[in-house]
Coordinates of C-alpha atoms and ligand atoms in Angstrom, one line a residue:
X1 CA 6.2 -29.3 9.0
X2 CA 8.4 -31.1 11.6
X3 CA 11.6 -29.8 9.6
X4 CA 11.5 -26.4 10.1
X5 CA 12.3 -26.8 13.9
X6 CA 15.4 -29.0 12.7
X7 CA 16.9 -25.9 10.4
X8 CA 15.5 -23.7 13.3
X9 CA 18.0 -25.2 16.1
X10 CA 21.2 -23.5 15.9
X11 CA 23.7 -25.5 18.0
X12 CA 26.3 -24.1 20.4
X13 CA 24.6 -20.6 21.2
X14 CA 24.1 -20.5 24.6
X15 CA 25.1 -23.5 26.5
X16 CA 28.2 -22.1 27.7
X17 CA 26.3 -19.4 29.2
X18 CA 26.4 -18.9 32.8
X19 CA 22.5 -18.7 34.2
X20 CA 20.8 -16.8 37.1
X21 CA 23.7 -13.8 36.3
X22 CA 21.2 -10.9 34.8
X23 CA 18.2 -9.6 36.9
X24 CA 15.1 -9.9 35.5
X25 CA 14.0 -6.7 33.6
X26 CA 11.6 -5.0 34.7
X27 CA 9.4 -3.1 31.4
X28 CA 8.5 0.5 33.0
X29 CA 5.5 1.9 32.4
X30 CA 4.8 3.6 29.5
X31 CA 4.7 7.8 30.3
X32 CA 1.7 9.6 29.2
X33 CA 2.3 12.8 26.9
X34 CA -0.5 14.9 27.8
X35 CA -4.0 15.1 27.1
X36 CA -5.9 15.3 23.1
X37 CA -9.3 15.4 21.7
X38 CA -10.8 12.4 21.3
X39 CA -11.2 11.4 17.8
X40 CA -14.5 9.4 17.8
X41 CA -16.1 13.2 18.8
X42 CA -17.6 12.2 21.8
X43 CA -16.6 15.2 25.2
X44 CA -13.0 15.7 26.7
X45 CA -9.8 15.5 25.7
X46 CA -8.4 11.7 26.4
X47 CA -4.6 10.7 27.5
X48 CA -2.0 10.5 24.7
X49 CA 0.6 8.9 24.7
X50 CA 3.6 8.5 22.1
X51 CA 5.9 5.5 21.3
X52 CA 8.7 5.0 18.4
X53 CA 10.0 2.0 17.0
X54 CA 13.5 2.2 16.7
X55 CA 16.6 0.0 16.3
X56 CA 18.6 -0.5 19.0
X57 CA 21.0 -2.5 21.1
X58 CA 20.2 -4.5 24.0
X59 CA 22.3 -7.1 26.3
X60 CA 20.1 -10.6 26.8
X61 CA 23.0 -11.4 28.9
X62 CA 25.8 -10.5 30.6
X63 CA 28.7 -12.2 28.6
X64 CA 27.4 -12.0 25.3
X65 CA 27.9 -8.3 22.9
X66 CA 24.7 -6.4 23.1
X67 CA 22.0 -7.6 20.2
X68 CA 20.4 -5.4 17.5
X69 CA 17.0 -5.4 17.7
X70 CA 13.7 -3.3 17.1
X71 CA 11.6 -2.8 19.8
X72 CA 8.8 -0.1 21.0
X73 CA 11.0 3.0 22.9
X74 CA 14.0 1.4 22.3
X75 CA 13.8 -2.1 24.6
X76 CA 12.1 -5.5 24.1
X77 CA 9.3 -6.0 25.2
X78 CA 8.3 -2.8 24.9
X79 CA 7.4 -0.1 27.7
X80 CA 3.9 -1.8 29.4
X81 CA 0.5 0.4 28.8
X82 CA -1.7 0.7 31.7
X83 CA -5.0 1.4 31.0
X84 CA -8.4 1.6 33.1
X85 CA -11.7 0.1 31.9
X86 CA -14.1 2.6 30.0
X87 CA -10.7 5.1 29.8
X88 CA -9.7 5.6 26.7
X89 CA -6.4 6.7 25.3
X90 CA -4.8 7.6 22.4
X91 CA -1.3 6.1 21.1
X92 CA 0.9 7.7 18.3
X93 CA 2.8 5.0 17.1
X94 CA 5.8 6.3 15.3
X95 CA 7.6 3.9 13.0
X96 CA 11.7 4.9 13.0
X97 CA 13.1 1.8 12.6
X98 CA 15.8 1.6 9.4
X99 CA 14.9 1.2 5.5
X100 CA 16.4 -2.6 5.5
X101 CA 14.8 -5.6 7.2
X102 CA 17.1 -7.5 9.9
X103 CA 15.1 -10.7 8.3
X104 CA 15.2 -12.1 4.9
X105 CA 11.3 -11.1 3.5
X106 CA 10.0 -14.0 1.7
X107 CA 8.1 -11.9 -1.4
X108 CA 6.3 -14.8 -2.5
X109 CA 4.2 -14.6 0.6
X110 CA 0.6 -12.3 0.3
X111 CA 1.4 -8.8 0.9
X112 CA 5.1 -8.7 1.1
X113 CA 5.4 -8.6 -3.0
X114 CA 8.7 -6.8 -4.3
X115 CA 7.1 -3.6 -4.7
X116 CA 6.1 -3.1 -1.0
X117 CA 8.5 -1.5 1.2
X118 CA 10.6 -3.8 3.3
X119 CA 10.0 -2.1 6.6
X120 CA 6.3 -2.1 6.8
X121 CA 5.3 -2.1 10.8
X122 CA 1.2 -1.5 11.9
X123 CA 0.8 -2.3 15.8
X124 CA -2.0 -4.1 17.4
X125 CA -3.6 -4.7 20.5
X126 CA -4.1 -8.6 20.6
X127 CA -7.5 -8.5 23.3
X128 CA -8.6 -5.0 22.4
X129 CA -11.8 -3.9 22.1
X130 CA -11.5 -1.1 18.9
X131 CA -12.6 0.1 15.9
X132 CA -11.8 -1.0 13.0
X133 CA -9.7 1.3 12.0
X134 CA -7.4 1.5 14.9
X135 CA -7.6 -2.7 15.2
X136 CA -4.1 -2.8 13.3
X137 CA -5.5 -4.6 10.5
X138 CA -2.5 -6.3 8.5
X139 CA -3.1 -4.0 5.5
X140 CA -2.8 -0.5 7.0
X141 CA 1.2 -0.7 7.8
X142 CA 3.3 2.0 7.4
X143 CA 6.7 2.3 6.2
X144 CA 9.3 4.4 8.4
X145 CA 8.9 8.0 8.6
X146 CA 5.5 7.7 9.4
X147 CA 3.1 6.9 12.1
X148 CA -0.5 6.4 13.4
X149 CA -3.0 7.3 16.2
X150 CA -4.6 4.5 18.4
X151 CA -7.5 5.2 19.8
X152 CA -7.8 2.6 22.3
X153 CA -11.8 2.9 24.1
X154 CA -11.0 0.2 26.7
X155 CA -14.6 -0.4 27.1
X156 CA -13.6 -3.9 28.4
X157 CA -12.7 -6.1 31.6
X158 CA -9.8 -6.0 33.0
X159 CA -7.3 -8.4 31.4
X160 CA -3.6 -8.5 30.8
X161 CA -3.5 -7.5 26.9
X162 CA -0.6 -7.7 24.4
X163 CA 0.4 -5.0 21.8
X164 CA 2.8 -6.6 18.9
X165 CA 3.6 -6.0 15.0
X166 CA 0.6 -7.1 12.6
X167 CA 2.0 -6.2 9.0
X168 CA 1.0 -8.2 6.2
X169 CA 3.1 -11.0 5.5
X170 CA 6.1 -10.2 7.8
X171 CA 4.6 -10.2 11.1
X172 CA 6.8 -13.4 12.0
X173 CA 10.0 -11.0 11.2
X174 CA 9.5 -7.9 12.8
X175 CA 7.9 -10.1 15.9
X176 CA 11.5 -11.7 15.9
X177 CA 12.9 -8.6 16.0
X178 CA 11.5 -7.8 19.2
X179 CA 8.4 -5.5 18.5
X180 CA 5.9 -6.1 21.6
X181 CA 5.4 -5.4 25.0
X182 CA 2.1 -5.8 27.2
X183 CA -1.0 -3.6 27.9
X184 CA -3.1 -4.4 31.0
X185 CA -6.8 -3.0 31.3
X186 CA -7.3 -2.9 35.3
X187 CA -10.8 -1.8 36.6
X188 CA -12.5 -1.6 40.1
X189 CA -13.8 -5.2 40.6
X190 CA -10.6 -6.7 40.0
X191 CA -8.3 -4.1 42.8
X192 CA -11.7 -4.9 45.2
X193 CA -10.0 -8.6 45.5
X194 CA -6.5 -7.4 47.5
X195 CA -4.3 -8.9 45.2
X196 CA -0.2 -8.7 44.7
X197 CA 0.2 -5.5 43.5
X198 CA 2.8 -2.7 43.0
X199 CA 6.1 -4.5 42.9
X200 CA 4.6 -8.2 44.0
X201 CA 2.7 -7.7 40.8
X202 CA 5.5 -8.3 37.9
X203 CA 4.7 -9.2 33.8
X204 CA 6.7 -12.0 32.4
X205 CA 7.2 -12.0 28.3
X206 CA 8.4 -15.1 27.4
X207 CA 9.8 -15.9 23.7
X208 CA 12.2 -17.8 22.4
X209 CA 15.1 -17.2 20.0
X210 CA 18.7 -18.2 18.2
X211 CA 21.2 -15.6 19.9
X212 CA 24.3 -16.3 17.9
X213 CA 27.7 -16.1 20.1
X214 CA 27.7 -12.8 18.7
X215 CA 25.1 -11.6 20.5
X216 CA 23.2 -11.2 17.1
X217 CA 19.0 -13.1 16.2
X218 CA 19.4 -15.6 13.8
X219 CA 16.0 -16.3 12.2
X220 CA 16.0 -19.1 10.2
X221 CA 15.8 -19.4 6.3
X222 CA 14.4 -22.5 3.5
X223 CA 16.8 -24.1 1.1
X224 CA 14.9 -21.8 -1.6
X225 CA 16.3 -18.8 -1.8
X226 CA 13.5 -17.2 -3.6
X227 CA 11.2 -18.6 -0.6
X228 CA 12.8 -17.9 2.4
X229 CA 9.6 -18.7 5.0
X230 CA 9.9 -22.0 7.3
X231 CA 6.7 -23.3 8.8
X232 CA 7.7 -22.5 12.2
X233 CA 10.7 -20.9 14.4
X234 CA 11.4 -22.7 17.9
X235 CA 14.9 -21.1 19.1
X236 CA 17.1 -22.7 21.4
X237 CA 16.8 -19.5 24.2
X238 CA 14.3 -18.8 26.4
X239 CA 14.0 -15.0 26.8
X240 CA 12.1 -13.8 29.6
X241 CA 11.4 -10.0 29.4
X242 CA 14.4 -9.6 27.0
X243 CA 17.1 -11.9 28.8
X244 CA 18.3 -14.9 28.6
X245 CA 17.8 -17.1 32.2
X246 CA 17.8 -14.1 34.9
X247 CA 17.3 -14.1 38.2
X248 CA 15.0 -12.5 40.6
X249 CA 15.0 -12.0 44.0
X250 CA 12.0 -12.2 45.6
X251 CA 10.4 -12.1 49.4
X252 CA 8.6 -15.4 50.9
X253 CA 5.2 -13.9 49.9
X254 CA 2.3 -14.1 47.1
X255 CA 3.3 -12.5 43.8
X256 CA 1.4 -12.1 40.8
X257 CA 2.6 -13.0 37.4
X258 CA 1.2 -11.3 34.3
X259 CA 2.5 -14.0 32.0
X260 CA 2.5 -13.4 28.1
X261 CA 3.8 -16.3 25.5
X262 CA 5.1 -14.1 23.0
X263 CA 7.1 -16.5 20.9
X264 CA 6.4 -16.8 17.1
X265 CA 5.5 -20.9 17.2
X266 CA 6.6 -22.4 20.7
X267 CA 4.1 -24.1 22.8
X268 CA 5.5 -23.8 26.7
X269 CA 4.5 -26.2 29.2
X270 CA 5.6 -23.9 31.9
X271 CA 6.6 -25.2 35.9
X272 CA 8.0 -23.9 38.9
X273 CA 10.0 -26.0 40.5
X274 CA 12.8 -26.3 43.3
X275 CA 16.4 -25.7 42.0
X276 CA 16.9 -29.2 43.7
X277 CA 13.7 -31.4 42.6
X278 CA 13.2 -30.3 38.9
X279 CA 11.1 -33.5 38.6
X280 CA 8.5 -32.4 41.1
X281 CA 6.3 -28.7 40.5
X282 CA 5.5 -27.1 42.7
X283 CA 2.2 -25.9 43.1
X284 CA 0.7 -22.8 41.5
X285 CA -2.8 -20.9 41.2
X286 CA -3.8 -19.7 37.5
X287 CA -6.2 -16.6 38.4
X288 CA -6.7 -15.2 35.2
X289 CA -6.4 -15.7 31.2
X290 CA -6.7 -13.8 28.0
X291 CA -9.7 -12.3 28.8
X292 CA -9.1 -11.4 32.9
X293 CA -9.8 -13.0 35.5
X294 CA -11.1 -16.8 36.0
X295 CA -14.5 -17.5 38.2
X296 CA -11.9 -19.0 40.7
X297 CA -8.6 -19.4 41.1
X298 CA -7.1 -22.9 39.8
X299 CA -4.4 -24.7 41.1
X300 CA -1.6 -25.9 38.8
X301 CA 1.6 -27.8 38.7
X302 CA 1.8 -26.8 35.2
X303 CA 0.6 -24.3 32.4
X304 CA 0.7 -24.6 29.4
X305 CA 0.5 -21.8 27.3
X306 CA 0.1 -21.0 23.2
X307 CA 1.9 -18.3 21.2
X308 CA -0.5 -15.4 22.0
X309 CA -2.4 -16.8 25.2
X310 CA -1.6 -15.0 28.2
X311 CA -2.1 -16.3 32.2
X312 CA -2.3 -14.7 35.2
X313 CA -0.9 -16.7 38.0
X314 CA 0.1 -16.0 41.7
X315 CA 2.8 -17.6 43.0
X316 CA 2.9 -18.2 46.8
X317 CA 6.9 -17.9 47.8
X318 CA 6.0 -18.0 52.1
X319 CA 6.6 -21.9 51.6
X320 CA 10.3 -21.8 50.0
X321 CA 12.1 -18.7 52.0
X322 CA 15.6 -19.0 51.6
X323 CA 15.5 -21.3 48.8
X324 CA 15.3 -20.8 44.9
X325 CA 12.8 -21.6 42.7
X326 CA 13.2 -22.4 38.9
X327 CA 10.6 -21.2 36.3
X328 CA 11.2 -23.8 33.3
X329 CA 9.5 -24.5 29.5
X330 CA 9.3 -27.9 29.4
X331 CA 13.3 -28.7 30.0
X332 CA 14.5 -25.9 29.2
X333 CA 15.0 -22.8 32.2
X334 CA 13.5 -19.9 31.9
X335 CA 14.4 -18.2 35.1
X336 CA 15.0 -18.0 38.8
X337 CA 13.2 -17.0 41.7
X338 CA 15.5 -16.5 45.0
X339 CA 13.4 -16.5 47.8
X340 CA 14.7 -14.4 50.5
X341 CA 14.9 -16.3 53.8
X342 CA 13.4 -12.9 56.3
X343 CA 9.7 -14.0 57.0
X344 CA 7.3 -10.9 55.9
X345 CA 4.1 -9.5 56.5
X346 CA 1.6 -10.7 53.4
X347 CA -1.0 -8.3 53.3
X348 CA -1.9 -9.9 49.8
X349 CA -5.4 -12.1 49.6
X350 CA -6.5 -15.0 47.7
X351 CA -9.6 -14.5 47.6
X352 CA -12.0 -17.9 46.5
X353 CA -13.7 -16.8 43.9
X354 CA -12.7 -13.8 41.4
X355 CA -15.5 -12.6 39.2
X356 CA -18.8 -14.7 38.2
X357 CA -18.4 -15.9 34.6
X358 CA -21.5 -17.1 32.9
X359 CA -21.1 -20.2 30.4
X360 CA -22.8 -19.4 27.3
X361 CA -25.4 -21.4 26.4
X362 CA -25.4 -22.8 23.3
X363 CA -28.7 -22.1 22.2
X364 CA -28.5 -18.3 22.0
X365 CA -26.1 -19.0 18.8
X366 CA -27.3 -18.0 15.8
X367 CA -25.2 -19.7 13.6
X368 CA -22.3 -22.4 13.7
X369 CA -19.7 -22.3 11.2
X370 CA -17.3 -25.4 10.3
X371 CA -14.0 -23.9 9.4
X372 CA -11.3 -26.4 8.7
X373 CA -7.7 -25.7 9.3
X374 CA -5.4 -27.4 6.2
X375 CA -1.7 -27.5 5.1
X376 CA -1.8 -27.3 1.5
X377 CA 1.4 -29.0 -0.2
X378 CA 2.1 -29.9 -3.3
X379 CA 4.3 -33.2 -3.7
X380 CA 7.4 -31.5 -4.6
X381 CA 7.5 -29.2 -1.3
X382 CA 6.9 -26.1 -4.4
X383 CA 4.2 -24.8 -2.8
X384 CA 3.1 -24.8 0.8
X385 CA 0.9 -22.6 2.4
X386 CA -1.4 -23.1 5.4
X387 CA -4.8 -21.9 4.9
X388 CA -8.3 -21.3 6.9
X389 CA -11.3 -23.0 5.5
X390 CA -9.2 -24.0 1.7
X391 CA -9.2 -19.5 1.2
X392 CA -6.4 -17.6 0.8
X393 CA -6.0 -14.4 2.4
X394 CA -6.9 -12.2 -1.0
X395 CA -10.9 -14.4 -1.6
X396 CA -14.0 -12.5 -0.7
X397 CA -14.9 -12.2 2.9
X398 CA -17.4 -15.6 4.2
X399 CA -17.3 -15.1 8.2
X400 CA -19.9 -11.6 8.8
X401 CA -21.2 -12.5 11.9
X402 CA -24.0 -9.7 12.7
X403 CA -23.1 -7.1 15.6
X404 CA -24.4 -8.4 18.5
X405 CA -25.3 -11.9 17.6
X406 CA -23.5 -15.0 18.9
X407 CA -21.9 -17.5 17.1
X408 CA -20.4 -21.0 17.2
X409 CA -17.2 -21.6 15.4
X410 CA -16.4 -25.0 14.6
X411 CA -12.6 -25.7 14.3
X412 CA -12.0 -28.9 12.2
X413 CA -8.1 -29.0 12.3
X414 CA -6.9 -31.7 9.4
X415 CA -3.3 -30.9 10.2
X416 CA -0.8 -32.7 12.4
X417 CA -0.5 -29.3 15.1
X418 CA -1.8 -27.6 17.5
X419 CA -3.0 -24.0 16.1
X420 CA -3.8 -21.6 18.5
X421 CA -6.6 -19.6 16.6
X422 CA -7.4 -16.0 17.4
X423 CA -9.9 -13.4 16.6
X424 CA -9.6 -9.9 17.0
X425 CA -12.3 -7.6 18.6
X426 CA -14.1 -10.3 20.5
X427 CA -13.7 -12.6 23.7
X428 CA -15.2 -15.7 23.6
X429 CA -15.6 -19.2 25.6
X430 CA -14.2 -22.7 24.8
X431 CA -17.2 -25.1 24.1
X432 CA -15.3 -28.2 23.8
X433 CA -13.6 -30.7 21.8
X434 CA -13.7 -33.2 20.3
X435 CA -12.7 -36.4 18.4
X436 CA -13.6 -37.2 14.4
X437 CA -13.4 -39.0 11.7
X438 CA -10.5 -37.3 9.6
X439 CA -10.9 -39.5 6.7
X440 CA -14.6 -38.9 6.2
X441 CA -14.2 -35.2 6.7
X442 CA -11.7 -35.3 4.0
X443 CA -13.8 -37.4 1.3
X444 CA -17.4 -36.0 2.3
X445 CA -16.6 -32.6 4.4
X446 CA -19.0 -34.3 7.0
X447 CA -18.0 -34.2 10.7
X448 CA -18.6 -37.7 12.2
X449 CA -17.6 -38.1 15.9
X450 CA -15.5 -41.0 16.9
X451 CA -15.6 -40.0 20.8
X452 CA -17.4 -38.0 23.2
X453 CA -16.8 -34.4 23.8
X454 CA -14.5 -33.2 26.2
X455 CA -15.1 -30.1 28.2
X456 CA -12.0 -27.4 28.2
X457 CA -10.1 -27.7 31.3
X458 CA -11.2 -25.5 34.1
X459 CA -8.4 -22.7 33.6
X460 CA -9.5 -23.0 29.9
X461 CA -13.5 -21.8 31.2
X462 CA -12.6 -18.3 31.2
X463 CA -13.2 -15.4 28.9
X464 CA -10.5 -16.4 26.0
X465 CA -9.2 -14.5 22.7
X466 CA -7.1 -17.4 21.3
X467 CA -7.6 -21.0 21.2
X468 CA -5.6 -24.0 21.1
X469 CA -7.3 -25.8 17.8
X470 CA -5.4 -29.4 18.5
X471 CA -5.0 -32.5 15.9
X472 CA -7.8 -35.1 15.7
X473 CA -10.3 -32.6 17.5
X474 CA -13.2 -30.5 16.5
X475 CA -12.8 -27.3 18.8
X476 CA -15.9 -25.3 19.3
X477 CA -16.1 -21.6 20.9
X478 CA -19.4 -19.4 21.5
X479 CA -18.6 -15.5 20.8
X480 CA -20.7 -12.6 21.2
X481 CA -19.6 -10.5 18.2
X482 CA -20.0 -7.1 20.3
X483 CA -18.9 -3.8 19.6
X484 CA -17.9 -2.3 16.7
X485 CA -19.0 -3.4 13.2
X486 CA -16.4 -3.9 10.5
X487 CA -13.5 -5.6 9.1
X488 CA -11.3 -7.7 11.4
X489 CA -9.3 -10.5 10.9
X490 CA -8.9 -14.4 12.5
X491 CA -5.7 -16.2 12.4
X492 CA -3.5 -19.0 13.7
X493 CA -1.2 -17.1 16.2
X494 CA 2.2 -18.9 15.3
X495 CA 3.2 -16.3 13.6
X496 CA 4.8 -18.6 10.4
X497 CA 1.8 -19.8 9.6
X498 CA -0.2 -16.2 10.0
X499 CA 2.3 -14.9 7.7
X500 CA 1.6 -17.5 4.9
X501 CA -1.8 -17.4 4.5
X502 CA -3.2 -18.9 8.0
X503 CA -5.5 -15.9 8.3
X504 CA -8.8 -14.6 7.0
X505 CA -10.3 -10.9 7.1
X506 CA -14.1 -10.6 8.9
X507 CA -17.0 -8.6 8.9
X508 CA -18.8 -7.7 11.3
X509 CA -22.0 -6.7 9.8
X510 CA -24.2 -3.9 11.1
X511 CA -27.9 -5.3 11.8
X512 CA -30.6 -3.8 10.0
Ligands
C2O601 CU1 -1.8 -11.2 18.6 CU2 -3.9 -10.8 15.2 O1 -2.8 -11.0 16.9
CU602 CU1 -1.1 -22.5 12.8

């Protein structure tokens, strides 16, 4: 497991490169095209919008040649959807990205056999409330040439979303390569509270990669040729909104920070802190998560943040005018802040409380299901693949949860990492977690506790759509299966493991 960040690290990319010389980008937002019929047959003709995935070239900084990537309208992340609660929109997505991968495939993988194309792209949007068929399930990828309609009801809070490829077996690659960008749902209730908005209000897509002096991704492959896949990609760059360290000038006010970890396996414990006392952070309110907005607002020194979850955090800069502020992932610098020293008017609010979450009560659950998380390995490293519950991808379908009914999902994680597990269609809340016996799990698939249980922390209370799923712990959450009825899938979102078998389709059943 541990060896795949080893053959990830590429030495001598980017420390010679100066930091604090790019500004931060900026995605815009993404222009509608007119207005079409809605295609579910209910009244009126709905937004449309388009947007092509194409190769291009973009500079992640200023002294290096610009990199070839693939991106949504031609930049990474990708242009950010704005979308209003019970408004639904169509999207074309158009896949024109070139015949030949930038990646090496690994065909022994499900789904990304010989005889499937090697450009294969379907887009989903990670927090969406859809149908299944416009879900982005990892099986209904097209190959360039093509495209497909969206059609995205928004019948949900508002919440900072994510849209990113989903196809079958190469999501890790084609992620890589630079395909996602951010779609935030905004409704009345949450503009009601007078927060930073406009340009105080500014999304934040972090990922890391391996930029090569060249300018060009390096992904990382095995020692098997024939099996390409590692277990998990940490690269030695921090990008934030497609550049490497940038700057951004800022006035001594609130801002608000849409912030998406959009990296394919690293786990960023993320701090602001002064460019002279990088021991010290500084503090922080969290204000939101997957899901939207918190009860409250929460005050942090430090985030930390999954592949897939997203935070939303406000940043007070009054405090620091004049100075800089550094945004770092554990050592490693993200970006700057430079806080210009002119006091300014802050018409901005904090408000003390942000929307009433209920917690779920246990009880209405219908059902709890223990799923264990497992590395599967044989002894000579010839097979490894990471699975959900012992199934494989291809077995028939054992999670169909009934529309409408709640359920408790059990997470028994037997590995040595932290898997942050999502499922598509739903929000749900973190129970808690706790300790077990590994050992009797393993010989009698019985859960003993060894420790109490441990309540999520409280910017963990929120309405959630991925969940850290940590070693030694049982993680429980309570979802509402509501919506739609049909096939969706649940996965581990570092994107290695999702690729190789760390996902499982579900039904939603229709009640009776
Ligand atoms: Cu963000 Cu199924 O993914
Ligand atoms: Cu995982």
């Amino acid at each position: 497991m541990r060896q795949a960040s080893l053959l990830a690290f590429i030495p001598g990319t980017d420390f010679r490169l100066e930091k604090f010389v790019d500004p931060l980008p900026i995605p815009p937002v993404a222009p509608r095209k007119g207005m079409r019929p809605r295609p579910d047959g209910a009244a009126g003709p709905v937004p449309f919008f388009e947007c092509t995935m194409r190769e291009f070239f973009q500079k992640v900084h200023r002294d290096l040649p610009p990199t070839r990537m693939w991106g949504y309208d031609g930049m990474s992340p990708g242009p950010t959807f704005e979308a209003r609660s019970d408004e639904p929109l169509l999207i074309q997505w158009r896949n024109e990205l070139p015949a030949r991968h930038l990646f090496a495939i690994d065909h022994s993988l499900h789904g990304a056999e010989e005889s499937k194309p090697d450009v294969r792209t379907v887009v989903h949007v990670h927090g969406a409330k859809t149908a299944p068929q416009f879900d982005g399930h990892p099986e209904l990828w097209y190959p360039p040439g093509h495209s497909s309609v969206g059609f995205y009801p928004n019948g949900q809070e508002a919440a900072g979303l994510f849209y990113h490829d989903h196809a079958m077996g190469i999501t890790r690659l084609n992620t890589m390569a630079g395909l996602m960008g951010m779609y935030l749902v905004r409704d009345a209730a949450e503009e009601a509270l007078g927060l930073p908005r406009g340009r105080y209000e500014v999304p934040l897509v972090l990922c890391d990669r391996n930029i090569l002096p060249d300018g060009q991704l390096s992904y990382p492959v095995s020692d098997d040729p024939a099996k390409p896949w590692v277990s998990e990609f940490i690269g030695s760059s921090i990008l934030v909104n497609g550049k490497i360290a940038p700057f951004l000038n800022v006035e001594p006010r609130r801002y608000r920070f849409r912030i998406l970890n959009a990296s394919n396996a690293g786990f960023y414990f993320l701090t602001f802190n002064k460019e002279r006392d990088a021991a010290k952070g500084e503090a922080f309110f969290q204000i939101g998560s997957d899901q939207g907005l918190l009860a409250a607002p929460v005050v942090l020194e430090k985030l930390f943040l999954a592949p897939g979850e997203r935070a939303d955090v406000v940043v007070d800069f009054a405090a620091y005018a004049g100075q800089n502020l550094i945004l770092r992932a554990q050592a490693a610098v993200a970006m700057q802040f430079r806080v210009a020293a002119d006091r300014v008017q802050d018409a901005s609010q904090m408000p003390a409380t942000l929307r009433k979450i209920e917690r779920m009560k246990e009880e209405t659950a219908v059902k709890t299901r223990d799923l264990f998380l497992a590395d599967h390995q044989d002894r000579l490293g010839q097979s490894h693949r990471m699975m959900l519950n012992g199934a494989h991808w291809s077995m028939p379908v054992t999670e169909k949860p009934l529309l409408n009914s709640t359920e408790i999902w059990s997470f028994i994680n037997l590995t040595d990492d932290t898997h942050p597990i999502h499922l598509h269609l739903v929000r749900f809340q973190v129970l808690d977690r706790r300790p077990f016996d590994m050992q009797v799990y393993l010989l009698t698939k019985k859960v003993v506790w060894t420790g109490p249980a441990m309540l999520p922390d409280t910017n963990e209370m929120g309405w959630k759509d991925t969940v850290r799923v940590m070693p030694t712990l049982v993680t429980r959450i309570i979802v509402k299966f509501e919506g739609f009825a049909g096939r969706y899938v649940w996965h581990c979102h570092v994107l290695e493991h999702e690729d190789n078998e760390m996902m499982r389709p579900y039904d939603v059943l229709e009640a009776l």
